[in-house]
Amino acid sequence: MIEQRRILATPIPGPRSQDLLERKQAAVAAGVGVGLPVHVTDGAGGILRDADGNQLIDLGSGIAVTSVGNGNARVVEAVTEQVRRFTHTCFMVTPYEPYVGVCERLNALTPGDHEKRSALFSSGAEAVENAVKVARHVTGRQAVVVFEHAYHGRTNLTMAMTAKNLPYKHRFGPFAPEVHRVPMAYPYRWPGGPQRCAEEALEVVTDRIHTLVGEENTAAVVIEPIQGEGGFVVPPPGFLPDLAQWCREHGILLVADEVQTGFCRTGDWFASDHEGVVPDLVTTAKGIAGGMPLAAVTGRADVMDAVHAGGLGGTYGGNPVACAAALAAIGSMEEDDLAGRAREIGAVLGDRLTAFAARFPQVGDVRGRGAMMAMELVADPDTKQPDAALAAAVSRGCHERGVVTLTCGTYGNVFRFLPPLSIGDDLLHEAMDVLEESFAAALAGGPGAGGS
Ligand code: PLZ
């Protein structure tokens, strides 16, 4: 295990990373961007080590993937053992036990105690696509409703479902039809204020679906119970349960996209659990398998089983090595109570971010749940004008000081925190100290270094 310590051996990126960056530019398509160009050689706990011997504190988990930590002993052992036995047969050709085991775990752990079935895939976007396939098939309806600020992937259908143009959709159209977007219950930016957000948003959403789409044409409403890429938008209490109820009344399937929020990230197994929401279908990926590519759709048995044999699948879906990793990762989440750990991380981050908000008026909002926390940066707390330049400057400052940070949001002004649940409190506090220093430096730098 790498020593759990931040080390700045060279400026970041160091010379070896810069060499690799040159090779990257010559070999890798420019469209594949990188946020922090250090070339990682090792990772464990809350630390990533790079080719120059720098050790960075990881507040990103590879976008909420390595929740159990890089180098998690159970995952390493399970993957090694599975690789020794066999790496692939294609489940659709000759099945194997780990796939079935993962589906059993998913059926038991996802919200609701009704009978469920699962199907496995390789990426979050693929899971979302398949949830839509199932919903259309079983309802015989075509329309899919998604939300402002949503992110669901980069394939053609999921690009249509994703809200933001740059970088995800720009000049990649035409997009898939029958995807309809409605306003998101976004308390901080709700015109009538956060108190009225839940009720008014539900009214707007259901009215739009009724008048512009028609309930009887709508197969599914797809929602991230806490939005990820779009800015860690947490809908106000009541919104999700009421939306679920309304969908039920109209025979519309509620699909919870838990790709980013799932598997203990928000302090419970799934973000839907916090308000007792039981979606018809749940999509998962990312944290499920400790970094191995695995994704799933889990849902009501009658819905999932409606699709004819052969209608769902893919060569690599539910790869045995990824399944072995998932079983080990889920075991680790249970045994080490990582949901509890996520709540502790949320308490530490929440306290520190609230203190930042008191010190820096540019912190317009602090929100999130568990180890999925964010602060939204604005040029002026009254106008709430987004300040993406400040977010970028603070993030750069953190990178230079050896902390891996991520931003997000439709306006690029949200600073998000997704540490591995294996990180220690000392590293978490150190990263927050670095953040505070970077924040102050960005503000002192004046125009160009931050601010707007
Ligand atoms: N649904 C809610 O967060 C992936 C995207 C990173 P894939 N989010 C990270 C990027 O810029 O490509 C995501 C998500 C939600 C679906 C997806 C898509 O998951 O595994 O990236 O396909």
Short mmCIF file of C-alpha atoms and ligand atoms in Angstrom, two decimals:
data_model
loop_
_atom_site.label_atom_id
_atom_site.label_comp_id
_atom_site.label_asym_id
_atom_site.label_seq_id
_atom_site.Cartn_x
_atom_site.Cartn_y
_atom_site.Cartn_z
CA MET A 1 0.00 0.00 0.00
CA ILE A 2 1.34 3.42 -0.97
CA GLU A 3 2.08 5.61 1.99
CA GLN A 4 -1.00 7.76 2.57
CA ARG A 5 0.82 11.05 2.24
CA ARG A 6 0.86 13.95 -0.23
CA ILE A 7 4.30 14.37 -1.79
CA LEU A 8 5.34 17.12 -4.21
CA ALA A 9 8.56 15.75 -5.73
CA THR A 10 8.50 18.01 -8.83
CA PRO A 11 6.32 20.79 -10.17
CA ILE A 12 3.04 19.35 -11.46
CA PRO A 13 3.06 18.04 -14.13
CA GLY A 14 6.68 16.85 -13.71
CA PRO A 15 9.13 16.10 -16.53
CA ARG A 16 8.10 12.47 -17.00
CA SER A 17 4.45 13.39 -17.12
CA GLN A 18 5.31 16.08 -19.64
CA ASP A 19 7.13 13.57 -21.84
CA LEU A 20 4.13 11.30 -21.68
CA LEU A 21 1.88 14.24 -22.47
CA GLU A 22 3.86 14.85 -25.67
CA ARG A 23 3.48 11.20 -26.61
CA LYS A 24 -0.22 11.46 -25.80
CA GLN A 25 -0.63 14.44 -28.07
CA ALA A 26 1.09 12.61 -30.91
CA ALA A 27 -0.83 9.36 -30.43
CA VAL A 28 -4.20 10.01 -28.81
CA ALA A 29 -7.09 11.77 -30.54
CA ALA A 30 -7.33 15.38 -29.43
CA GLY A 31 -11.01 14.93 -28.63
CA VAL A 32 -10.02 12.85 -25.61
CA GLY A 33 -9.11 15.61 -23.18
CA VAL A 34 -7.48 15.35 -19.75
CA GLY A 35 -8.15 17.45 -16.67
CA LEU A 36 -4.85 17.04 -14.82
CA PRO A 37 -2.02 15.73 -17.01
CA VAL A 38 -0.05 13.67 -14.51
CA HIS A 39 0.54 10.14 -15.63
CA VAL A 40 -0.49 7.85 -12.84
CA THR A 41 1.59 4.78 -12.03
CA ASP A 42 0.02 3.60 -8.76
CA GLY A 43 -2.98 4.27 -6.59
CA ALA A 44 -4.26 3.19 -3.18
CA GLY A 45 -6.51 4.47 -0.44
CA GLY A 46 -6.77 8.20 -1.03
CA ILE A 47 -3.52 8.67 -2.98
CA LEU A 48 -2.50 8.56 -6.65
CA ARG A 49 1.23 8.39 -7.43
CA ASP A 50 2.57 9.74 -10.73
CA ALA A 51 5.51 8.96 -12.98
CA ASP A 52 7.63 11.68 -11.31
CA GLY A 53 7.09 10.35 -7.78
CA ASN A 54 4.49 12.97 -6.85
CA GLN A 55 1.71 11.71 -4.61
CA LEU A 56 -1.62 13.42 -5.04
CA ILE A 57 -4.65 13.36 -2.78
CA ASP A 58 -7.53 11.93 -4.79
CA LEU A 59 -10.82 13.81 -4.47
CA GLY A 60 -12.26 12.40 -7.69
CA SER A 61 -12.11 8.56 -7.55
CA GLY A 62 -11.92 8.61 -11.35
CA ILE A 63 -15.39 10.25 -11.32
CA ALA A 64 -16.96 8.23 -8.50
CA VAL A 65 -15.60 4.87 -9.64
CA THR A 66 -12.98 3.73 -7.12
CA SER A 67 -15.31 4.11 -4.15
CA VAL A 68 -13.73 1.10 -2.40
CA GLY A 69 -10.29 2.55 -3.16
CA ASN A 70 -7.66 1.69 -5.70
CA GLY A 71 -5.79 -1.40 -4.64
CA ASN A 72 -8.65 -2.64 -2.47
CA ALA A 73 -7.29 -5.97 -1.24
CA ARG A 74 -10.52 -7.93 -1.77
CA VAL A 75 -10.91 -6.61 -5.32
CA VAL A 76 -7.27 -7.32 -6.20
CA GLU A 77 -7.55 -10.86 -4.94
CA ALA A 78 -10.88 -11.58 -6.63
CA VAL A 79 -9.74 -10.15 -9.96
CA THR A 80 -6.43 -12.03 -9.86
CA GLU A 81 -8.18 -15.30 -9.09
CA GLN A 82 -10.75 -14.78 -11.86
CA VAL A 83 -8.12 -13.83 -14.45
CA ARG A 84 -6.33 -17.10 -13.62
CA ARG A 85 -9.49 -19.13 -14.15
CA PHE A 86 -10.90 -17.54 -17.32
CA THR A 87 -11.36 -14.01 -18.65
CA HIS A 88 -14.25 -14.31 -21.09
CA THR A 89 -16.73 -16.68 -22.60
CA CYS A 90 -19.51 -14.21 -23.46
CA PHE A 91 -22.38 -14.80 -21.06
CA MET A 92 -24.80 -15.12 -23.98
CA VAL A 93 -22.78 -18.05 -25.34
CA THR A 94 -21.87 -19.97 -22.17
CA PRO A 95 -22.87 -18.44 -18.82
CA TYR A 96 -20.92 -18.37 -15.55
CA GLU A 97 -21.70 -17.92 -11.88
CA PRO A 98 -20.22 -14.45 -11.09
CA TYR A 99 -22.67 -12.78 -13.51
CA VAL A 100 -25.63 -14.45 -11.80
CA GLY A 101 -24.14 -13.57 -8.41
CA VAL A 102 -23.88 -9.88 -9.28
CA CYS A 103 -27.50 -9.85 -10.49
CA GLU A 104 -28.61 -11.49 -7.23
CA ARG A 105 -26.78 -8.83 -5.23
CA LEU A 106 -28.22 -6.02 -7.36
CA ASN A 107 -31.75 -7.38 -7.04
CA ALA A 108 -31.39 -7.54 -3.27
CA LEU A 109 -29.64 -4.19 -2.73
CA THR A 110 -31.52 -1.82 -5.06
CA PRO A 111 -34.55 -0.01 -3.61
CA GLY A 112 -37.75 -1.97 -3.02
CA ASP A 113 -38.31 -5.56 -1.88
CA HIS A 114 -40.35 -6.62 -4.91
CA GLU A 115 -39.15 -9.32 -7.30
CA LYS A 116 -36.44 -8.00 -9.62
CA ARG A 117 -34.21 -8.99 -12.51
CA SER A 118 -30.94 -7.50 -13.74
CA ALA A 119 -28.94 -7.38 -16.97
CA LEU A 120 -25.26 -6.46 -17.11
CA PHE A 121 -23.40 -4.19 -19.51
CA SER A 122 -20.02 -2.43 -19.68
CA SER A 123 -20.66 1.31 -19.39
CA GLY A 124 -23.13 3.66 -17.78
CA ALA A 125 -24.33 4.95 -21.14
CA GLU A 126 -25.05 1.40 -22.25
CA ALA A 127 -27.06 0.79 -19.08
CA VAL A 128 -29.15 3.92 -19.71
CA GLU A 129 -29.73 2.93 -23.35
CA ASN A 130 -30.90 -0.50 -22.26
CA ALA A 131 -33.21 0.92 -19.59
CA VAL A 132 -34.85 2.96 -22.35
CA LYS A 133 -35.07 -0.10 -24.61
CA VAL A 134 -36.80 -2.07 -21.86
CA ALA A 135 -39.15 0.80 -20.96
CA ARG A 136 -40.21 1.32 -24.59
CA HIS A 137 -40.63 -2.38 -25.17
CA VAL A 138 -42.82 -3.04 -22.16
CA THR A 139 -44.97 0.11 -22.39
CA GLY A 140 -45.29 0.22 -26.16
CA ARG A 141 -44.67 3.98 -25.84
CA GLN A 142 -41.79 5.93 -27.34
CA ALA A 143 -41.27 9.22 -25.50
CA VAL A 144 -38.55 9.56 -22.90
CA VAL A 145 -38.53 12.51 -20.50
CA VAL A 146 -35.25 13.86 -19.12
CA PHE A 147 -34.27 16.93 -17.14
CA GLU A 148 -32.34 20.14 -17.54
CA HIS A 149 -28.72 19.67 -16.37
CA ALA A 150 -29.01 15.90 -16.91
CA TYR A 151 -26.06 13.74 -17.88
CA HIS A 152 -26.64 10.23 -19.17
CA GLY A 153 -23.71 9.50 -21.49
CA ARG A 154 -22.07 10.05 -24.85
CA THR A 155 -23.69 7.50 -27.18
CA ASN A 156 -26.22 8.81 -29.68
CA LEU A 157 -29.31 8.18 -27.55
CA THR A 158 -27.64 9.26 -24.32
CA MET A 159 -26.22 12.41 -25.96
CA ALA A 160 -29.81 13.30 -26.74
CA MET A 161 -30.65 12.70 -23.09
CA THR A 162 -27.67 14.72 -21.82
CA ALA A 163 -28.41 18.42 -21.48
CA LYS A 164 -25.16 20.25 -22.05
CA ASN A 165 -23.89 21.14 -25.53
CA LEU A 166 -20.17 21.68 -24.97
CA PRO A 167 -18.28 19.41 -24.74
CA TYR A 168 -20.73 16.53 -25.07
CA LYS A 169 -22.97 17.25 -28.07
CA HIS A 170 -21.42 20.04 -30.10
CA ARG A 171 -21.59 19.16 -33.81
CA PHE A 172 -22.35 15.50 -33.02
CA GLY A 173 -26.00 15.61 -34.05
CA PRO A 174 -28.54 14.72 -35.26
CA PHE A 175 -29.65 13.23 -31.99
CA ALA A 176 -32.11 10.46 -31.27
CA PRO A 177 -35.76 11.53 -31.46
CA GLU A 178 -38.49 11.31 -28.81
CA VAL A 179 -36.37 12.70 -25.99
CA HIS A 180 -38.14 15.54 -24.18
CA ARG A 181 -36.51 17.83 -21.62
CA VAL A 182 -38.26 19.35 -18.63
CA PRO A 183 -37.04 21.75 -15.90
CA MET A 184 -35.08 20.28 -12.98
CA ALA A 185 -36.00 20.93 -9.37
CA TYR A 186 -32.85 22.95 -8.64
CA PRO A 187 -33.43 24.66 -5.30
CA TYR A 188 -30.58 27.20 -5.48
CA ARG A 189 -31.71 28.50 -8.86
CA TRP A 190 -35.46 27.91 -8.66
CA PRO A 191 -37.16 31.21 -9.63
CA GLY A 192 -39.70 30.99 -6.80
CA GLY A 193 -36.97 30.15 -4.24
CA PRO A 194 -35.93 26.88 -2.62
CA GLN A 195 -39.02 26.67 -0.37
CA ARG A 196 -41.37 26.48 -3.33
CA CYS A 197 -39.11 24.41 -5.54
CA ALA A 198 -40.45 20.91 -4.81
CA GLU A 199 -44.11 21.77 -5.35
CA GLU A 200 -43.66 24.15 -8.27
CA ALA A 201 -41.17 21.94 -10.07
CA LEU A 202 -43.50 18.96 -9.90
CA GLU A 203 -46.29 21.10 -11.28
CA VAL A 204 -44.16 22.37 -14.17
CA VAL A 205 -42.78 18.94 -14.99
CA THR A 206 -46.13 17.15 -15.01
CA ASP A 207 -47.79 20.01 -16.89
CA ARG A 208 -45.09 19.93 -19.58
CA ILE A 209 -45.35 16.19 -19.98
CA HIS A 210 -49.14 16.43 -20.15
CA THR A 211 -49.31 19.27 -22.67
CA LEU A 212 -46.19 18.72 -24.80
CA VAL A 213 -45.76 14.94 -24.79
CA GLY A 214 -48.86 13.22 -23.42
CA GLU A 215 -48.71 10.77 -20.53
CA GLU A 216 -49.99 7.98 -22.74
CA ASN A 217 -47.04 8.49 -25.10
CA THR A 218 -44.42 8.52 -22.36
CA ALA A 219 -42.47 5.32 -21.74
CA ALA A 220 -40.16 6.62 -19.03
CA VAL A 221 -39.03 9.54 -16.95
CA VAL A 222 -35.28 9.21 -16.44
CA ILE A 223 -33.71 11.11 -13.58
CA GLU A 224 -30.46 11.17 -11.61
CA PRO A 225 -31.67 11.28 -7.99
CA ILE A 226 -28.76 13.66 -7.40
CA GLN A 227 -27.47 15.09 -10.65
CA GLY A 228 -23.80 14.43 -11.34
CA GLU A 229 -22.07 16.15 -14.25
CA GLY A 230 -24.83 18.78 -14.36
CA GLY A 231 -23.77 20.25 -11.01
CA PHE A 232 -24.59 17.94 -8.08
CA VAL A 233 -28.11 19.29 -8.02
CA VAL A 234 -30.01 17.78 -5.08
CA PRO A 235 -33.76 17.98 -5.64
CA PRO A 236 -35.70 19.28 -2.64
CA PRO A 237 -37.31 16.75 -0.27
CA GLY A 238 -40.60 15.50 -1.63
CA PHE A 239 -39.87 16.07 -5.30
CA LEU A 240 -38.68 12.54 -6.13
CA PRO A 241 -41.36 10.66 -4.14
CA ASP A 242 -44.10 12.83 -5.67
CA LEU A 243 -42.66 12.38 -9.15
CA ALA A 244 -42.52 8.59 -8.59
CA GLN A 245 -46.16 8.61 -7.47
CA TRP A 246 -47.28 10.67 -10.47
CA CYS A 247 -45.43 8.35 -12.88
CA ARG A 248 -47.08 5.33 -11.27
CA GLU A 249 -50.52 6.88 -11.72
CA HIS A 250 -49.87 7.29 -15.44
CA GLY A 251 -48.17 3.98 -16.22
CA ILE A 252 -44.89 5.79 -16.89
CA LEU A 253 -41.76 3.98 -15.74
CA LEU A 254 -39.47 5.89 -13.40
CA VAL A 255 -35.84 5.18 -14.23
CA ALA A 256 -33.33 6.27 -11.59
CA ASP A 257 -29.93 6.80 -13.17
CA GLU A 258 -27.76 5.89 -10.18
CA VAL A 259 -24.59 5.51 -12.24
CA GLN A 260 -22.83 8.25 -10.25
CA THR A 261 -24.84 8.17 -7.00
CA GLY A 262 -25.02 4.42 -6.46
CA PHE A 263 -23.09 2.02 -4.25
CA CYS A 264 -22.68 3.90 -1.00
CA ARG A 265 -21.52 7.15 -2.59
CA THR A 266 -24.25 9.26 -0.98
CA GLY A 267 -24.23 7.49 2.40
CA ASP A 268 -26.76 4.80 1.57
CA TRP A 269 -26.69 2.03 -1.00
CA PHE A 270 -28.52 4.26 -3.50
CA ALA A 271 -29.51 7.93 -3.51
CA SER A 272 -33.15 6.89 -4.08
CA ASP A 273 -33.06 5.24 -0.65
CA HIS A 274 -32.85 8.56 1.22
CA GLU A 275 -36.48 9.32 0.50
CA GLY A 276 -37.69 5.76 0.13
CA VAL A 277 -38.16 6.16 -3.61
CA VAL A 278 -38.64 2.83 -5.39
CA PRO A 279 -37.90 3.30 -9.11
CA ASP A 280 -39.17 0.83 -11.68
CA LEU A 281 -35.69 0.57 -13.18
CA VAL A 282 -32.29 1.52 -11.77
CA THR A 283 -29.14 1.99 -13.83
CA THR A 284 -25.77 1.47 -12.14
CA ALA A 285 -22.09 1.47 -13.16
CA LYS A 286 -18.97 3.28 -11.85
CA GLY A 287 -18.65 2.38 -8.14
CA ILE A 288 -20.13 -1.09 -8.63
CA ALA A 289 -16.88 -2.86 -9.52
CA GLY A 290 -13.90 -1.05 -7.99
CA GLY A 291 -12.71 0.32 -11.31
CA MET A 292 -13.49 -2.60 -13.61
CA PRO A 293 -15.95 -1.73 -16.39
CA LEU A 294 -19.36 -3.00 -15.38
CA ALA A 295 -22.87 -1.56 -15.57
CA ALA A 296 -26.36 -2.83 -14.94
CA VAL A 297 -30.06 -2.31 -15.34
CA THR A 298 -32.10 -3.65 -12.43
CA GLY A 299 -35.85 -3.50 -12.22
CA ARG A 300 -39.25 -5.00 -11.66
CA ALA A 301 -39.27 -8.62 -12.79
CA ASP A 302 -42.43 -8.15 -14.88
CA VAL A 303 -40.85 -5.21 -16.71
CA MET A 304 -37.41 -6.72 -17.25
CA ASP A 305 -38.75 -10.14 -18.25
CA ALA A 306 -41.07 -8.64 -20.87
CA VAL A 307 -38.20 -8.45 -23.37
CA HIS A 308 -37.75 -11.48 -25.66
CA ALA A 309 -34.68 -13.70 -25.22
CA GLY A 310 -31.75 -12.24 -27.15
CA GLY A 311 -33.16 -8.71 -26.99
CA LEU A 312 -30.63 -7.57 -24.41
CA GLY A 313 -26.91 -8.24 -24.34
CA GLY A 314 -23.49 -7.44 -25.77
CA THR A 315 -20.16 -9.23 -26.16
CA TYR A 316 -18.56 -7.93 -22.98
CA GLY A 317 -21.60 -7.23 -20.81
CA GLY A 318 -21.02 -8.76 -17.39
CA ASN A 319 -17.44 -9.75 -18.11
CA PRO A 320 -16.38 -12.35 -15.52
CA VAL A 321 -13.40 -10.36 -14.25
CA ALA A 322 -15.58 -7.27 -13.80
CA CYS A 323 -18.21 -9.40 -12.04
CA ALA A 324 -15.62 -10.88 -9.68
CA ALA A 325 -14.49 -7.33 -8.90
CA ALA A 326 -18.08 -6.25 -8.27
CA LEU A 327 -18.78 -9.10 -5.86
CA ALA A 328 -15.60 -8.20 -3.96
CA ALA A 329 -16.35 -4.46 -4.00
CA ILE A 330 -19.90 -5.01 -2.73
CA GLY A 331 -18.52 -7.31 -0.04
CA SER A 332 -16.10 -4.60 1.00
CA MET A 333 -18.90 -2.01 1.12
CA GLU A 334 -20.85 -4.26 3.47
CA GLU A 335 -18.01 -5.42 5.65
CA ASP A 336 -16.38 -2.02 6.03
CA ASP A 337 -19.72 -0.16 6.24
CA LEU A 338 -18.72 2.20 3.44
CA ALA A 339 -22.15 3.83 3.46
CA GLY A 340 -21.40 4.88 7.04
CA ARG A 341 -17.95 6.03 5.95
CA ALA A 342 -19.53 8.10 3.16
CA ARG A 343 -21.73 9.82 5.77
CA GLU A 344 -18.66 10.59 7.89
CA ILE A 345 -16.86 12.00 4.85
CA GLY A 346 -19.96 14.07 4.10
CA ALA A 347 -19.89 15.50 7.62
CA VAL A 348 -16.21 16.49 7.35
CA LEU A 349 -16.64 18.01 3.87
CA GLY A 350 -19.90 19.70 4.83
CA ASP A 351 -18.30 21.41 7.85
CA ARG A 352 -15.30 22.58 5.89
CA LEU A 353 -17.35 23.83 2.93
CA THR A 354 -19.79 25.65 5.18
CA ALA A 355 -16.79 27.39 6.76
CA PHE A 356 -15.57 28.35 3.25
CA ALA A 357 -18.99 29.75 2.45
CA ALA A 358 -18.75 31.97 5.53
CA ARG A 359 -15.29 33.16 4.50
CA PHE A 360 -15.75 33.47 0.73
CA PRO A 361 -18.95 35.14 -0.52
CA GLN A 362 -18.24 33.53 -3.92
CA VAL A 363 -19.45 30.22 -2.45
CA GLY A 364 -23.11 30.61 -3.37
CA ASP A 365 -24.30 27.16 -2.34
CA VAL A 366 -22.98 24.10 -0.54
CA ARG A 367 -24.88 20.90 -1.26
CA GLY A 368 -24.67 17.17 -1.71
CA ARG A 369 -24.97 14.03 0.33
CA GLY A 370 -22.36 11.76 1.84
CA ALA A 371 -19.17 11.60 -0.21
CA MET A 372 -20.83 13.47 -3.08
CA MET A 373 -20.51 17.11 -2.04
CA ALA A 374 -20.15 20.33 -4.00
CA MET A 375 -19.94 24.08 -3.76
CA GLU A 376 -21.35 26.32 -6.46
CA LEU A 377 -19.23 29.40 -7.20
CA VAL A 378 -20.78 32.71 -8.21
CA ALA A 379 -19.40 36.14 -9.05
CA ASP A 380 -21.91 37.75 -6.74
CA PRO A 381 -24.20 36.00 -4.24
CA ASP A 382 -27.12 38.30 -5.09
CA THR A 383 -27.16 37.85 -8.85
CA LYS A 384 -25.89 34.23 -8.58
CA GLN A 385 -23.99 34.79 -11.82
CA PRO A 386 -21.97 31.60 -12.32
CA ASP A 387 -18.19 32.00 -12.03
CA ALA A 388 -16.60 29.23 -14.08
CA ALA A 389 -13.29 31.11 -14.29
CA LEU A 390 -12.95 31.10 -10.52
CA ALA A 391 -13.79 27.38 -10.35
CA ALA A 392 -11.14 26.68 -12.99
CA ALA A 393 -8.54 28.83 -11.21
CA VAL A 394 -9.16 27.18 -7.82
CA SER A 395 -9.03 23.76 -9.45
CA ARG A 396 -5.72 24.61 -11.15
CA GLY A 397 -4.35 25.78 -7.81
CA CYS A 398 -5.34 22.49 -6.19
CA HIS A 399 -3.72 20.50 -8.99
CA GLU A 400 -0.46 22.43 -8.65
CA ARG A 401 -0.52 21.70 -4.92
CA GLY A 402 -1.08 17.98 -5.39
CA VAL A 403 -4.82 17.51 -4.99
CA VAL A 404 -6.94 15.93 -7.73
CA THR A 405 -10.14 17.96 -7.97
CA LEU A 406 -13.05 18.02 -10.40
CA THR A 407 -15.47 20.69 -11.48
CA CYS A 408 -18.87 20.20 -13.10
CA GLY A 409 -22.15 21.96 -13.79
CA THR A 410 -23.98 23.27 -16.81
CA TYR A 411 -22.18 26.57 -16.22
CA GLY A 412 -18.86 24.92 -15.25
CA ASN A 413 -18.92 26.71 -11.89
CA VAL A 414 -19.47 23.81 -9.50
CA PHE A 415 -16.58 22.39 -7.53
CA ARG A 416 -17.32 18.78 -6.68
CA PHE A 417 -15.87 16.30 -4.23
CA LEU A 418 -15.96 12.55 -4.85
CA PRO A 419 -13.20 11.09 -2.68
CA PRO A 420 -12.67 7.35 -2.47
CA LEU A 421 -14.46 6.05 0.62
CA SER A 422 -11.12 4.57 1.64
CA ILE A 423 -9.57 8.02 2.22
CA GLY A 424 -8.55 8.95 5.77
CA ASP A 425 -9.78 12.04 7.60
CA ASP A 426 -6.23 13.44 7.77
CA LEU A 427 -5.92 13.46 3.96
CA LEU A 428 -9.40 14.89 3.64
CA HIS A 429 -8.56 17.78 5.95
CA GLU A 430 -5.23 18.34 4.23
CA ALA A 431 -7.01 18.52 0.87
CA MET A 432 -9.47 21.04 2.32
CA ASP A 433 -6.54 23.13 3.61
CA VAL A 434 -5.08 23.06 0.09
CA LEU A 435 -8.45 24.05 -1.32
CA GLU A 436 -8.69 26.99 1.04
CA GLU A 437 -5.18 28.13 0.13
CA SER A 438 -5.93 27.77 -3.59
CA PHE A 439 -9.17 29.67 -3.19
CA ALA A 440 -7.48 32.59 -1.45
CA ALA A 441 -4.67 32.58 -4.04
CA ALA A 442 -7.12 32.55 -6.96
CA LEU A 443 -8.98 35.52 -5.51
CA ALA A 444 -5.76 37.42 -4.77
CA GLY A 445 -4.61 36.79 -8.35
CA GLY A 446 -7.32 39.11 -9.65
CA PRO A 447 -8.64 38.94 -13.20
CA GLY A 448 -7.19 36.03 -15.14
CA ALA A 449 -6.43 34.04 -12.00
CA GLY A 450 -10.06 33.72 -11.13
CA GLY A 451 -13.01 36.00 -10.52
CA SER A 452 -14.82 37.19 -13.59
N1 PLZ B 1 -25.20 8.48 -16.09
C1 PLZ B 1 -25.45 9.80 -14.06
O1 PLZ B 1 -22.66 10.26 -14.30
C2 PLZ B 1 -21.01 9.18 -16.39
C3 PLZ B 1 -18.89 11.10 -17.50
C4 PLZ B 1 -17.53 11.52 -17.79
P1 PLZ B 1 -20.32 5.99 -18.76
N2 PLZ B 1 -20.46 10.35 -15.80
C5 PLZ B 1 -19.08 10.67 -16.08
C6 PLZ B 1 -17.38 11.96 -19.21
O2 PLZ B 1 -17.08 13.15 -19.41
O3 PLZ B 1 -17.55 11.13 -20.11
C7 PLZ B 1 -22.48 8.92 -16.26
C8 PLZ B 1 -23.24 9.48 -15.22
C9 PLZ B 1 -24.62 9.24 -15.16
C10 PLZ B 1 -24.51 7.93 -17.09
C11 PLZ B 1 -23.14 8.13 -17.21
C12 PLZ B 1 -22.41 7.48 -18.35
O4 PLZ B 1 -21.55 6.49 -17.86
O5 PLZ B 1 -19.80 4.80 -18.00
O6 PLZ B 1 -19.35 7.13 -18.85
O7 PLZ B 1 -20.89 5.62 -20.07
#
